[in-house]
PDB file of N, CA and C in Angstrom:
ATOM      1  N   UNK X   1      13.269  10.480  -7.878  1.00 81.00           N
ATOM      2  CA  UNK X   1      12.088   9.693  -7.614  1.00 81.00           C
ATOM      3  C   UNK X   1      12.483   8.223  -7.613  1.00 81.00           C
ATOM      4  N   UNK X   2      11.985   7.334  -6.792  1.00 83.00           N
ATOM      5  CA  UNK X   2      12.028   5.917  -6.785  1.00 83.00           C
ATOM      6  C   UNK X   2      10.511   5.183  -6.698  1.00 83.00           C
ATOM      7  N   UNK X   3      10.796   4.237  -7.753  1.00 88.00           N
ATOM      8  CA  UNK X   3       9.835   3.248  -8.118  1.00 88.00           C
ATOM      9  C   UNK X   3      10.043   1.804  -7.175  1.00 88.00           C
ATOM     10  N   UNK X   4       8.958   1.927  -6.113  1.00 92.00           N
ATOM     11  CA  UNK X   4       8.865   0.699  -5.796  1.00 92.00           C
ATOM     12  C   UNK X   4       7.560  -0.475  -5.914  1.00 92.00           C
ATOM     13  N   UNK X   5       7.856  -1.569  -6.019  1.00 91.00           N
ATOM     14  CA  UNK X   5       7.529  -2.288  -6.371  1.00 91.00           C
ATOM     15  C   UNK X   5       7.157  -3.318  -5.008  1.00 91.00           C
ATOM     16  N   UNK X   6       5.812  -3.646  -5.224  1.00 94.00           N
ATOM     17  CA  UNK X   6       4.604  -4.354  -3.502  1.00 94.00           C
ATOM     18  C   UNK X   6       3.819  -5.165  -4.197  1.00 94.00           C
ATOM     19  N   UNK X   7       4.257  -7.066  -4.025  1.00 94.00           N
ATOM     20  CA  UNK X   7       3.129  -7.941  -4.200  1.00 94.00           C
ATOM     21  C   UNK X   7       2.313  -8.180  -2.988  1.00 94.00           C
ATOM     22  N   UNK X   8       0.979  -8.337  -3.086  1.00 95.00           N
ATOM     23  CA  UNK X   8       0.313  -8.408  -2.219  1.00 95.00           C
ATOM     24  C   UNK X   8      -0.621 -10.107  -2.808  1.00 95.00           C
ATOM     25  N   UNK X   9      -0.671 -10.455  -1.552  1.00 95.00           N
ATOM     26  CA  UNK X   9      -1.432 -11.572  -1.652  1.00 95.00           C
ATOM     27  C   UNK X   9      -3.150 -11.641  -1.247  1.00 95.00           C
ATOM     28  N   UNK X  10      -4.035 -11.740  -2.362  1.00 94.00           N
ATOM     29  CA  UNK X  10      -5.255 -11.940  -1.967  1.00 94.00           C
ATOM     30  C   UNK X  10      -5.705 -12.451  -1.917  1.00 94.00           C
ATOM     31  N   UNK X  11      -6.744 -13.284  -0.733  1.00 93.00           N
ATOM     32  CA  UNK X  11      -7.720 -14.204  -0.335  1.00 93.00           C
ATOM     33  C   UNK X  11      -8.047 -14.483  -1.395  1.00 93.00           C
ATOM     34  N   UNK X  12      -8.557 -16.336  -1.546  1.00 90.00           N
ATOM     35  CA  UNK X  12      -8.843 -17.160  -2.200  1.00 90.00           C
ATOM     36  C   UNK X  12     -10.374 -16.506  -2.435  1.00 90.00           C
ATOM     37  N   UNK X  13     -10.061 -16.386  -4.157  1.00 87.00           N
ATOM     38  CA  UNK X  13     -11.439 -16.202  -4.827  1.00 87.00           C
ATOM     39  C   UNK X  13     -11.679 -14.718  -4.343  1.00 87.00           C
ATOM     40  N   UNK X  14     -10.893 -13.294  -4.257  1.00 89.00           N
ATOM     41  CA  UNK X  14     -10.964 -12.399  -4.188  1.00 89.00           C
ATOM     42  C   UNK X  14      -9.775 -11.401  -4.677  1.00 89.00           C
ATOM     43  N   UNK X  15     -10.383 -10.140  -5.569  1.00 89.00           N
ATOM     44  CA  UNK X  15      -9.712  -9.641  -6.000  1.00 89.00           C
ATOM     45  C   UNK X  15      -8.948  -8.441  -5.542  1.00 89.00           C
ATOM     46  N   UNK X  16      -7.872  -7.361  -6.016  1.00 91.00           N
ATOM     47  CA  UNK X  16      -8.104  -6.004  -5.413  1.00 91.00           C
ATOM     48  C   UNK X  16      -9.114  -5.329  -5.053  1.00 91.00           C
ATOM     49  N   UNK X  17      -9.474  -4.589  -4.802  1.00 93.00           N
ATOM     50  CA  UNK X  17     -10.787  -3.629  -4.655  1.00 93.00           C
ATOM     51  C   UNK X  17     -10.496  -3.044  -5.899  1.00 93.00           C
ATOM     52  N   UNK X  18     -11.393  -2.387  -6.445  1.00 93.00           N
ATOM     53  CA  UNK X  18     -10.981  -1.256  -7.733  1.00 93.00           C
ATOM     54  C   UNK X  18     -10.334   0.286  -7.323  1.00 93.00           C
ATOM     55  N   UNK X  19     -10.539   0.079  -5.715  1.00 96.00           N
ATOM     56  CA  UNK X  19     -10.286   1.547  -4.912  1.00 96.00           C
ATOM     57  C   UNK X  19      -8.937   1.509  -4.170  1.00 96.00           C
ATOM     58  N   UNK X  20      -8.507   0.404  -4.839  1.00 96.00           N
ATOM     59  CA  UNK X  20      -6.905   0.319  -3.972  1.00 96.00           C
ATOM     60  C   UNK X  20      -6.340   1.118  -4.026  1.00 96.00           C
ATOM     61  N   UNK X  21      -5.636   2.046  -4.832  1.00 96.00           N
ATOM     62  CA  UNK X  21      -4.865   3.244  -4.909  1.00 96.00           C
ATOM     63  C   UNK X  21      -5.242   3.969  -4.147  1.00 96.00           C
ATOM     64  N   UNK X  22      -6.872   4.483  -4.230  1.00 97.00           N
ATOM     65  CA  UNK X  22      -7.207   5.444  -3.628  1.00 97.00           C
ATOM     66  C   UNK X  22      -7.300   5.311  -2.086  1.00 97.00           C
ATOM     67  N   UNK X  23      -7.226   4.319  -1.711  1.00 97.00           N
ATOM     68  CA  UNK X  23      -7.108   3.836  -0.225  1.00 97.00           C
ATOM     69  C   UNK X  23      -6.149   3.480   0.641  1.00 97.00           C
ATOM     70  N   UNK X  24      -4.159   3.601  -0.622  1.00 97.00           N
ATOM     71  CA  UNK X  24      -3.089   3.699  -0.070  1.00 97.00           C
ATOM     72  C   UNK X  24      -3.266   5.434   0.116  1.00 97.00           C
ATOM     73  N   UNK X  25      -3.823   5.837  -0.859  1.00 97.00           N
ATOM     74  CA  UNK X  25      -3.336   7.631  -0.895  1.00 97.00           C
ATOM     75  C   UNK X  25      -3.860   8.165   0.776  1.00 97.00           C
ATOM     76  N   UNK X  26      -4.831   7.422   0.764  1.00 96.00           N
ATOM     77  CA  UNK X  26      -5.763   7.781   2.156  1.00 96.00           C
ATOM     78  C   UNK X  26      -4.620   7.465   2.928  1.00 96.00           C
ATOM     79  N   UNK X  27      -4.260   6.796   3.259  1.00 97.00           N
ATOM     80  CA  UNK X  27      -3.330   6.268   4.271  1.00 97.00           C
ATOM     81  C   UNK X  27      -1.798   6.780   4.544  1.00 97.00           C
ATOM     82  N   UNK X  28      -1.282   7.787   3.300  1.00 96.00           N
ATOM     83  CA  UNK X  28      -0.152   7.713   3.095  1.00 96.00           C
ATOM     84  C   UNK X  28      -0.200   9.377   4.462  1.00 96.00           C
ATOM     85  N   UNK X  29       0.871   9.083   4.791  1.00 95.00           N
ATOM     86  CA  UNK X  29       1.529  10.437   5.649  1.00 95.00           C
ATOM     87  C   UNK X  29       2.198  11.336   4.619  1.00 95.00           C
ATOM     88  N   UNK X  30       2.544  12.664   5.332  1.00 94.00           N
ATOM     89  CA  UNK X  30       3.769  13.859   4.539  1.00 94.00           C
ATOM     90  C   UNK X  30       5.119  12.566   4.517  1.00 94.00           C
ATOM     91  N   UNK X  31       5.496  11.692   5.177  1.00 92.00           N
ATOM     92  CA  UNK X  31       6.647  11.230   5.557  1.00 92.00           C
ATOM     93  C   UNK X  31       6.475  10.667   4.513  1.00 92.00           C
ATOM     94  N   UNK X  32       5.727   9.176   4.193  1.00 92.00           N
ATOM     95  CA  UNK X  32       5.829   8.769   2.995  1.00 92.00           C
ATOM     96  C   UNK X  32       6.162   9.050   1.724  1.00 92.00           C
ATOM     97  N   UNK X  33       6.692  10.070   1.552  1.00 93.00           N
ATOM     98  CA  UNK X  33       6.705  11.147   0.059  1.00 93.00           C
ATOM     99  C   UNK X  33       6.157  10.621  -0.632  1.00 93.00           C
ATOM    100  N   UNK X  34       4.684  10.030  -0.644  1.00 94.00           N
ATOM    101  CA  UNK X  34       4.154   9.499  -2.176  1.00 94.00           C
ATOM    102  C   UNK X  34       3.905  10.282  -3.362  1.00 94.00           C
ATOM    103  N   UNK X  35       4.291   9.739  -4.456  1.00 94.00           N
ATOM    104  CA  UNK X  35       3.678  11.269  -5.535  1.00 94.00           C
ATOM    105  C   UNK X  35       2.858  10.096  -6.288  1.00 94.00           C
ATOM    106  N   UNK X  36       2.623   9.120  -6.852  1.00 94.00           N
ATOM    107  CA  UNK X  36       1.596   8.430  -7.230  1.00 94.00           C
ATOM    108  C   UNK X  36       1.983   6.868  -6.778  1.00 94.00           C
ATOM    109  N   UNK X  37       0.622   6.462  -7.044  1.00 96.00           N
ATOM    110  CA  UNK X  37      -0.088   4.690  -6.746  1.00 96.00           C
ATOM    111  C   UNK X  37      -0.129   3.896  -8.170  1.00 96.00           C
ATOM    112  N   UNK X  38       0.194   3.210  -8.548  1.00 95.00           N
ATOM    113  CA  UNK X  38      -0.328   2.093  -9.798  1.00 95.00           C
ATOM    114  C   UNK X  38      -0.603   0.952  -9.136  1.00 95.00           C
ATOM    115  N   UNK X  39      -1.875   0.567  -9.479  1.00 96.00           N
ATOM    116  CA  UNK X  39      -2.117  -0.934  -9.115  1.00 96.00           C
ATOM    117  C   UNK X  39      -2.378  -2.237 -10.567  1.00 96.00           C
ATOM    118  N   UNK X  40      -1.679  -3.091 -10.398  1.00 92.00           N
ATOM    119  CA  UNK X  40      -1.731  -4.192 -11.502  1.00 92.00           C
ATOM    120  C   UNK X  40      -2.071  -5.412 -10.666  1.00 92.00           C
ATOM    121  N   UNK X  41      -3.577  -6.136 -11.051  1.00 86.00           N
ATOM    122  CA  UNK X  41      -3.960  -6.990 -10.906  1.00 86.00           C
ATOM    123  C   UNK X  41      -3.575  -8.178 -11.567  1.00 86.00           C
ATOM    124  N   UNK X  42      -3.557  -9.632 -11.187  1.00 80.00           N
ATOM    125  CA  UNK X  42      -3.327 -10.505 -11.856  1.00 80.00           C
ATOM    126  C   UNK X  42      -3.671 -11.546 -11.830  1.00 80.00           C
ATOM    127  N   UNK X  43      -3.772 -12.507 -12.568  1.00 75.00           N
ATOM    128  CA  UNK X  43      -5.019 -14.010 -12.758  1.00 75.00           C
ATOM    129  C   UNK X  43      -4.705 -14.191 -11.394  1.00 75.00           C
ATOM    130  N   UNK X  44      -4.193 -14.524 -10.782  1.00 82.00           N
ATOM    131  CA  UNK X  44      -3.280 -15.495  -9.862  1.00 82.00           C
ATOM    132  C   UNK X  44      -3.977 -14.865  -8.407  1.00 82.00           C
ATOM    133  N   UNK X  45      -4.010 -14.934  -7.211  1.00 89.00           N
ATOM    134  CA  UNK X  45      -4.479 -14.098  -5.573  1.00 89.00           C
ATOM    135  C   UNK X  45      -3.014 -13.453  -5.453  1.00 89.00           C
ATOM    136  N   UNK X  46      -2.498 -12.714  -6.539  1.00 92.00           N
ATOM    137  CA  UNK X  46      -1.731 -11.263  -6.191  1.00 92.00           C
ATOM    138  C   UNK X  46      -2.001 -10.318  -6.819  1.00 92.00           C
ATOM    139  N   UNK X  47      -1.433  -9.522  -6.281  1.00 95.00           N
ATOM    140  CA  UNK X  47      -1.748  -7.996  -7.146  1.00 95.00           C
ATOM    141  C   UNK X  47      -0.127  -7.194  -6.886  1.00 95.00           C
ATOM    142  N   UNK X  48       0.188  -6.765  -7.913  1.00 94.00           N
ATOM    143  CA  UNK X  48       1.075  -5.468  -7.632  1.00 94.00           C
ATOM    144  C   UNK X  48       0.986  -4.371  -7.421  1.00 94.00           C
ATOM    145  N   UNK X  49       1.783  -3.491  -7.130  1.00 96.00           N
ATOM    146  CA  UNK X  49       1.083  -2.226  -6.362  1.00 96.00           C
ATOM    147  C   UNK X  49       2.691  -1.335  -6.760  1.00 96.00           C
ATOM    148  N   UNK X  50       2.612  -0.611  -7.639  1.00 94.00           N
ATOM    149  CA  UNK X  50       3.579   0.400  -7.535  1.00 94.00           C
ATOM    150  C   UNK X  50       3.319   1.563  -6.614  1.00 94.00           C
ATOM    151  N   UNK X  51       4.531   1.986  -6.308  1.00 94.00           N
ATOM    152  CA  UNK X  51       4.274   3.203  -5.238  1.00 94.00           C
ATOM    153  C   UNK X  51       5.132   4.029  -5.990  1.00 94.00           C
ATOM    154  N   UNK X  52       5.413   5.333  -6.165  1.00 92.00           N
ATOM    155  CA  UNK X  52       6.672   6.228  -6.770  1.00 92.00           C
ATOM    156  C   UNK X  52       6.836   7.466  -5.416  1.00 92.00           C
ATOM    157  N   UNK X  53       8.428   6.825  -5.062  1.00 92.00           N
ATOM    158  CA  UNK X  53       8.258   8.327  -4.088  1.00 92.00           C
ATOM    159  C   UNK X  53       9.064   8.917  -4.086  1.00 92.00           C
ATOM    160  N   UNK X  54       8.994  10.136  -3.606  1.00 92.00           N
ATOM    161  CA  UNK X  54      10.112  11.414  -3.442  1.00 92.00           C
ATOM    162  C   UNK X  54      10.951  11.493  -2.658  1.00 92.00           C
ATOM    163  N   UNK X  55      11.025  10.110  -2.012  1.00 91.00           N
ATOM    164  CA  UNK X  55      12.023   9.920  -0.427  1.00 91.00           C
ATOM    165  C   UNK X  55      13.361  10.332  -1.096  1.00 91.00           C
ATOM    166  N   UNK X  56      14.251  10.446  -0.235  1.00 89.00           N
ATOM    167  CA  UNK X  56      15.797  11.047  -0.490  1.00 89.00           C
ATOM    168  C   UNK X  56      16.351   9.412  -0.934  1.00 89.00           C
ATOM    169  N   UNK X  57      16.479   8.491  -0.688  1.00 88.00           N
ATOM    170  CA  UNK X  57      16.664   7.514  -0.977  1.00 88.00           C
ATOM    171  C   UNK X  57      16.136   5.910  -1.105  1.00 88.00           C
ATOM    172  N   UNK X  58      16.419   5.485  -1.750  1.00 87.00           N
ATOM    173  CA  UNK X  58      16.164   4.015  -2.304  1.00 87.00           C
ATOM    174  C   UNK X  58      15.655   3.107  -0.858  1.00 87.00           C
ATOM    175  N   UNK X  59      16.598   3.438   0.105  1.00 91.00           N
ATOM    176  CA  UNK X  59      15.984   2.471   1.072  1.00 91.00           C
ATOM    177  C   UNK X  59      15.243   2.877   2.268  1.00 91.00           C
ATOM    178  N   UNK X  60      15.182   4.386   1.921  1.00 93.00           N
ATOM    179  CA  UNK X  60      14.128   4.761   2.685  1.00 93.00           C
ATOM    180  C   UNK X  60      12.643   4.975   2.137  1.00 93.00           C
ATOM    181  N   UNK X  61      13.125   5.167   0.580  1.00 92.00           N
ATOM    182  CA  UNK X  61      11.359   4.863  -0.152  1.00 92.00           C
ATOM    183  C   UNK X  61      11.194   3.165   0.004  1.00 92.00           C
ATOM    184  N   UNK X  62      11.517   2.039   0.210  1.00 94.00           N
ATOM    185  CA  UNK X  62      11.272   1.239  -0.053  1.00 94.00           C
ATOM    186  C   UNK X  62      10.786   1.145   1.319  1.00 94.00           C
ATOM    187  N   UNK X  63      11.697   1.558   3.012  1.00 95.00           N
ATOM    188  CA  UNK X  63      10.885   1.407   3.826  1.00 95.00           C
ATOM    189  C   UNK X  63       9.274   1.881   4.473  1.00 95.00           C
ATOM    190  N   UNK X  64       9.252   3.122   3.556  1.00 95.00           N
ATOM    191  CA  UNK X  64       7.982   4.035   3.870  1.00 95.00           C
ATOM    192  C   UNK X  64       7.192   3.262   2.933  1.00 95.00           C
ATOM    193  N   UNK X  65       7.459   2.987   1.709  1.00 96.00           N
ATOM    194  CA  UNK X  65       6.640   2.196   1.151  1.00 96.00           C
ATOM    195  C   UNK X  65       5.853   1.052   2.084  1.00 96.00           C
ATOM    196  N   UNK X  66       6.843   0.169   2.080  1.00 96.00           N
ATOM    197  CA  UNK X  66       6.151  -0.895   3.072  1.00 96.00           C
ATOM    198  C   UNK X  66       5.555  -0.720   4.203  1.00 96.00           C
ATOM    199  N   UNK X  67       5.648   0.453   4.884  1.00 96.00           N
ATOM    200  CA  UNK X  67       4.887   0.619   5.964  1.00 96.00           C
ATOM    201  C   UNK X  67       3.845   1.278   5.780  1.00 96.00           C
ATOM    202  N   UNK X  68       3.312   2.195   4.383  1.00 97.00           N
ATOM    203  CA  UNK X  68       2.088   2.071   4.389  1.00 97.00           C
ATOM    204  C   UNK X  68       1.673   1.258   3.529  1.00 97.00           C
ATOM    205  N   UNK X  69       1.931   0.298   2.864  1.00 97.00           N
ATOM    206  CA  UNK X  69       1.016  -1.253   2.506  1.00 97.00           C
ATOM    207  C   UNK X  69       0.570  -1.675   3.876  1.00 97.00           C
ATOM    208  N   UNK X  70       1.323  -1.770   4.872  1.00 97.00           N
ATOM    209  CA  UNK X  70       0.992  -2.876   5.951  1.00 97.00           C
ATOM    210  C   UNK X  70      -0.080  -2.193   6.339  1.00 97.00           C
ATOM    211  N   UNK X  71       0.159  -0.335   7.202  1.00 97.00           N
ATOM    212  CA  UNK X  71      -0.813   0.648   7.525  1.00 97.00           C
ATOM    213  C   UNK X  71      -2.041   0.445   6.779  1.00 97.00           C
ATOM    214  N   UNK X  72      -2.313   0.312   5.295  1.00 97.00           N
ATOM    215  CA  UNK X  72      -3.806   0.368   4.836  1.00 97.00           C
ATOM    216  C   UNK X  72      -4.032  -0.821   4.725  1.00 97.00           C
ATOM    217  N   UNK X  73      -2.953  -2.281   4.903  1.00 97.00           N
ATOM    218  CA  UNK X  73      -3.807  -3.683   4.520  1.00 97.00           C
ATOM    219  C   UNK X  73      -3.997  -3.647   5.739  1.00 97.00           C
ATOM    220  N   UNK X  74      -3.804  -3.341   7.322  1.00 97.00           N
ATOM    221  CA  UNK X  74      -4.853  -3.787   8.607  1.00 97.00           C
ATOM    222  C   UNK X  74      -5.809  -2.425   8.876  1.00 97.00           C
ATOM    223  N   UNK X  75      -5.367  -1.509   8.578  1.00 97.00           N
ATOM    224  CA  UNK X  75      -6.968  -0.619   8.590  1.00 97.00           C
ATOM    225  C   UNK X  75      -7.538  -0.695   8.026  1.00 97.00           C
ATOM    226  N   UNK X  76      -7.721  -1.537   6.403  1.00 97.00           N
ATOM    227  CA  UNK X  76      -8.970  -1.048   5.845  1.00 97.00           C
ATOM    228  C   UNK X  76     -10.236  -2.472   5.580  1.00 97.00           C
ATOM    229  N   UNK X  77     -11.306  -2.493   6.319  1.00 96.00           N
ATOM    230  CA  UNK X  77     -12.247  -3.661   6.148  1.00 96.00           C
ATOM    231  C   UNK X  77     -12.262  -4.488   4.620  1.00 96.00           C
ATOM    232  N   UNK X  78     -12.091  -3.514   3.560  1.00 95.00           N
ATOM    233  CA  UNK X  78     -12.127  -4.061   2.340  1.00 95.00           C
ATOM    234  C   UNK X  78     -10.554  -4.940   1.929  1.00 95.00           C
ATOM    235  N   UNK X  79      -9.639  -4.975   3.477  1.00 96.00           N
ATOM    236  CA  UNK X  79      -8.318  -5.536   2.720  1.00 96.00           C
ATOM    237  C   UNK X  79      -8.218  -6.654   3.664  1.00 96.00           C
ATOM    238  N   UNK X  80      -9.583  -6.869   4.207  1.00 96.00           N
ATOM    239  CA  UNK X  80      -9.187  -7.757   5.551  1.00 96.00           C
ATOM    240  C   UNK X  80      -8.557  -9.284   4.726  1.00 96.00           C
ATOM    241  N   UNK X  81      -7.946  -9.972   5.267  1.00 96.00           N
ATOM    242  CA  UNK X  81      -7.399 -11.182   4.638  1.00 96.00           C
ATOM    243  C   UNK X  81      -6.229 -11.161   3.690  1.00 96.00           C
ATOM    244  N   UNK X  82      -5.966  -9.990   2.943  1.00 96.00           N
ATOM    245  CA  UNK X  82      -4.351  -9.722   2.231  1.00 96.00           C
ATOM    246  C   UNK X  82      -3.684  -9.347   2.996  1.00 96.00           C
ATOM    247  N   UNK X  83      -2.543  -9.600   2.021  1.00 96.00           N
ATOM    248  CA  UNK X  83      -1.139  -9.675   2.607  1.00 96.00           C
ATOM    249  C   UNK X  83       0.045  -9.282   2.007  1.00 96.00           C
ATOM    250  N   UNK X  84       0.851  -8.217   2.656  1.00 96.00           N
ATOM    251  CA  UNK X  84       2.248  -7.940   2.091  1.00 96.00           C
ATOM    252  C   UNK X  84       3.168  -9.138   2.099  1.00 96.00           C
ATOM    253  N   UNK X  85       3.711  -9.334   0.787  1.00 95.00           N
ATOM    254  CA  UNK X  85       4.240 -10.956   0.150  1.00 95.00           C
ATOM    255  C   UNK X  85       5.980  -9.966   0.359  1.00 95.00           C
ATOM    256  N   UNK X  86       5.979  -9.021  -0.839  1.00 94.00           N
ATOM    257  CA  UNK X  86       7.403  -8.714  -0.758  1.00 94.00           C
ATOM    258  C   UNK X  86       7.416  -7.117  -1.314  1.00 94.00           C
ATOM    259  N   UNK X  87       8.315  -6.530  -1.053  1.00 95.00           N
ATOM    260  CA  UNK X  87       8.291  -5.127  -1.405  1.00 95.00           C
ATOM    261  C   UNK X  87      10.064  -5.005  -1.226  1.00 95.00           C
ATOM    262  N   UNK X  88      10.018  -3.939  -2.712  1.00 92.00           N
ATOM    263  CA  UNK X  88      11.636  -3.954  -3.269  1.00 92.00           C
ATOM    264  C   UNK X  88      11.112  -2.369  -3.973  1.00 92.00           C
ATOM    265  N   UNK X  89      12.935  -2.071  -4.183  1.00 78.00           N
ATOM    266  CA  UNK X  89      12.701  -0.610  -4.627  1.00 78.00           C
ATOM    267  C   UNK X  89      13.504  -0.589  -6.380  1.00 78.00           C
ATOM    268  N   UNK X  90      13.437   0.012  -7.104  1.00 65.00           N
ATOM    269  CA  UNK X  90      14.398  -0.146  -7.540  1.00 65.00           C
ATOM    270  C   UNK X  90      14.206   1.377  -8.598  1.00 65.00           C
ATOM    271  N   UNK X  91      15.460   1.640  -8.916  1.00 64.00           N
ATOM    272  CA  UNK X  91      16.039   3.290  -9.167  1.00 64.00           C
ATOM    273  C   UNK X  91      15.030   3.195 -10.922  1.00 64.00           C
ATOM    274  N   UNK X  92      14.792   4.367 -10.741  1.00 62.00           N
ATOM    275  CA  UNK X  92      14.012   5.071 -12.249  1.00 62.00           C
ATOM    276  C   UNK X  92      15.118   6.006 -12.761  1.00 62.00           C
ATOM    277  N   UNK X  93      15.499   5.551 -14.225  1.00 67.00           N
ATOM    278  CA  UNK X  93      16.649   5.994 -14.685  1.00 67.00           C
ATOM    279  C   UNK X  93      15.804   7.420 -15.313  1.00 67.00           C
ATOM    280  N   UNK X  94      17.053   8.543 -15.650  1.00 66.00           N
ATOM    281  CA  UNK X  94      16.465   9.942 -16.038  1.00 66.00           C
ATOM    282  C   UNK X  94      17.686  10.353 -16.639  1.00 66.00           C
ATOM    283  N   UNK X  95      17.560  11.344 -17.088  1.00 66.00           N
ATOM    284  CA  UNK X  95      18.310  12.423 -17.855  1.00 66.00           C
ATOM    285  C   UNK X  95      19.505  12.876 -16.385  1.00 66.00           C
ATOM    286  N   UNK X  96      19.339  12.708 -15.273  1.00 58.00           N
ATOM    287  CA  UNK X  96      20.619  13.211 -14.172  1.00 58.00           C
ATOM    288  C   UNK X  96      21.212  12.247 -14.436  1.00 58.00           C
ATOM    289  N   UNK X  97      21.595  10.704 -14.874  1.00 61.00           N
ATOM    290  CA  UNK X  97      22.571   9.662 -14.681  1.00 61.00           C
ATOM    291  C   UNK X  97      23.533  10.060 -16.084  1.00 61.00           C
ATOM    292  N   UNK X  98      23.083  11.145 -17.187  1.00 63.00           N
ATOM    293  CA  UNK X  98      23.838  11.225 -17.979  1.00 63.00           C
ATOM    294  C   UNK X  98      24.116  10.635 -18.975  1.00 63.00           C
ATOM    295  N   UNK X  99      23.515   9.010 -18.913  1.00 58.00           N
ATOM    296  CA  UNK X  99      23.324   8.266 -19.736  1.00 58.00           C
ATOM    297  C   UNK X  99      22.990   8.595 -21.542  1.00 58.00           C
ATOM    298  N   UNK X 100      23.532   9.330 -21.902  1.00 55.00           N
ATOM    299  CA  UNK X 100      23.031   9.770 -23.598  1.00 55.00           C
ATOM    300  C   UNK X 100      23.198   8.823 -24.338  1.00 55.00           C
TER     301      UNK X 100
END
């Protein structure tokens, strides 16, 4: 599994929706391998957006990632005015790296 990591920029004096997750899930394809959404809001007009996916690799979850941020920030009326800032992937350590 890979954890990636999506700041998004939101219009002045507006927040996430509270339905953000549920409105990447809408959006996501079989291709995307998503297995879950976290969204973290913050004082500031960004928000973070974890994605976790099942892609075979790091830079192909990071590209499916980003292509459905972009996919649900221009389809959805409630995202009109945000913006994908930056999106990065980075490896979720487990019990396969052996690490004891």
């Amino acid at each position: 599994m890979h954890l990636v990591h999506a700041r998004l920029r939101t219009p002045l004096g507006r927040s996430a929706p509270p339905e953000l997750a549920n409105l990447l899930r809408t959006h996501a394809e079989d291709l995307d391998a998503l297995e879950h959404v976290s969204v973290h809001p913050s004082r500031s007009n960004e928000v973070t957006v974890g994605v976790f996916s099942l892609s075979r690799t790091l830079l192909e979850a990071e590209g499916r990632a980003a292509a459905l941020l972009r996919r649900t920030v221009q389809a959805e009326p409630a995202l009109a005015g945000f913006a994908v800032l930056s999106v990065g992937a980075a490896l979720i350590p487990g019990p396969w790296w052996g690490l004891d």
